[in-house]
């Protein structure tokens, strides 16, 4: 897959807009968190005032007990409120991340096929896991706490001005310089965070690519080179992270350093003012407590700035995926449209279909502009890119009959099946299923009539049963066993102690290539849909299993329309119709006997396979 396109920078307003819809279900909890934050801030502000009264009472010989008990009660209240706030905040953050992940996963599974070529798989996985985690860290790492921190800062500043405006001005000058430095660096933090996320995504993609082809890597003697490549990806992620760490390591101590400098200056100047009789000891102690109370909220604000900047970088990558249109975004299905598969019209029909991958919609859903490949010229004829996959394909597959697509590799046979499934749409011409233009049909409605076995034979990690019943819901064991028996796989499954519940690994690890292929075909047979599309179904089968599969397909074709792509002509010689495809065009159509007489290309294919 290709590298993902560059991620645009995200504004704070847009970031808040993205999160707003995901915190909606936790709005009450979020309000409670803010309220607790305010209560905690007010309780904290009371503490220096009580200390001031205690010191004054000691000097005046007044009663201390009420103030001491009050201080203890306020400290306990602050602790309880803080614990409740942290629990609610953590719960709210987890709920928000769950909602964000749900939306992201929902979008990822509904992107058009072309979108998966613009993003690497590992990078998409990283957006679901790592980037959403960055958003959670920002929410729990200071954003809400910073609201209470602002109240503490305002309250402390007001109290400090009340006690001594001169000392406050000195402290303010130092703290303002630190705040300006952190604010100025927030944009750089967002940029570095985006780079960290992208390099982490690239590393994840590299690992996914290597592990998905681990056998090929090892047998090709490429283990060391792949390891070196993955380590290089890890090094790039490390360097990107280090740049972010260096900047944060500079910014985080700024709050502490500013407080310490302000403390020393206030202590020196305040001591002089106490000696001059311009300030009491109790007032100086209260002032210093308020100054130290600024340390945590200012640190929270600085932390919130860095966390928000990092989260905006992660949200930009999430938003990039969410901005991708779903495969049905531009669909306009005709209400009530449904295919007629009774046999009155061809089950599948191609009418002058032209398709090129250059013709697909771009990420924004726009079609190529005038003059670009695939668009009509002044006469209405589609312009033809050099890599046109299908070029004026026309044929019909009658209901209840078997149609075979044969031809050299790269002729466009698999693309024909993909267009029937509407994984892509043609730029010119019409694909009809049951007499209806597939673009007039709801995609789910269309696919409910079609069972499709890909050439790559995808098997998901799970059990035999979960793979066999994928998308079918609950299916009784007898039907599962009948489907497995039809492809000569039942004995192999029964030999396992767990039977249908035997586990298979990622990409079908634990099954041979032929077994994976037969399991995928069994799934298609179990679906029992009126149209069955098979892409090279016998590519990994031995002669015995190939014969069993041919019998299963023959039985299935009595009740279904079967369209099968094959390189081995022997597997489709008995097909009701054979369509010869070469260079994106239909070169001939007929039975095996008819094509042996009329098609030189078909005769060449047959001769190459010693088929007469």
CSV table of C-alpha atoms in Angstrom, one decimal, residues 35 37 93 110-111 165 213 238 259 301 445 489 491 519 534 547:
chain,number,residue,atom,x,y,z
A,35,UNK,CA,-18.1,21.4,39.2
A,37,UNK,CA,-12.8,21.1,39.9
A,93,UNK,CA,-12.2,10.2,28.9
A,110,UNK,CA,-16.9,1.5,4.9
A,111,UNK,CA,-14.2,3.3,2.8
A,165,UNK,CA,0.4,44.7,44.9
A,213,UNK,CA,4.5,-12.3,4.4
A,238,UNK,CA,12.6,7.2,17.9
A,259,UNK,CA,7.9,29.7,40.5
A,301,UNK,CA,-1.8,24.9,32.2
A,445,UNK,CA,-29.2,-5.2,-1.4
A,489,UNK,CA,-12.9,-30.6,3.7
A,491,UNK,CA,-12.8,-35.1,7.1
A,519,UNK,CA,-12.9,-23.1,3.2
A,534,UNK,CA,-15.3,-17.5,-8.1
A,547,UNK,CA,-12.5,-32.8,-9.1
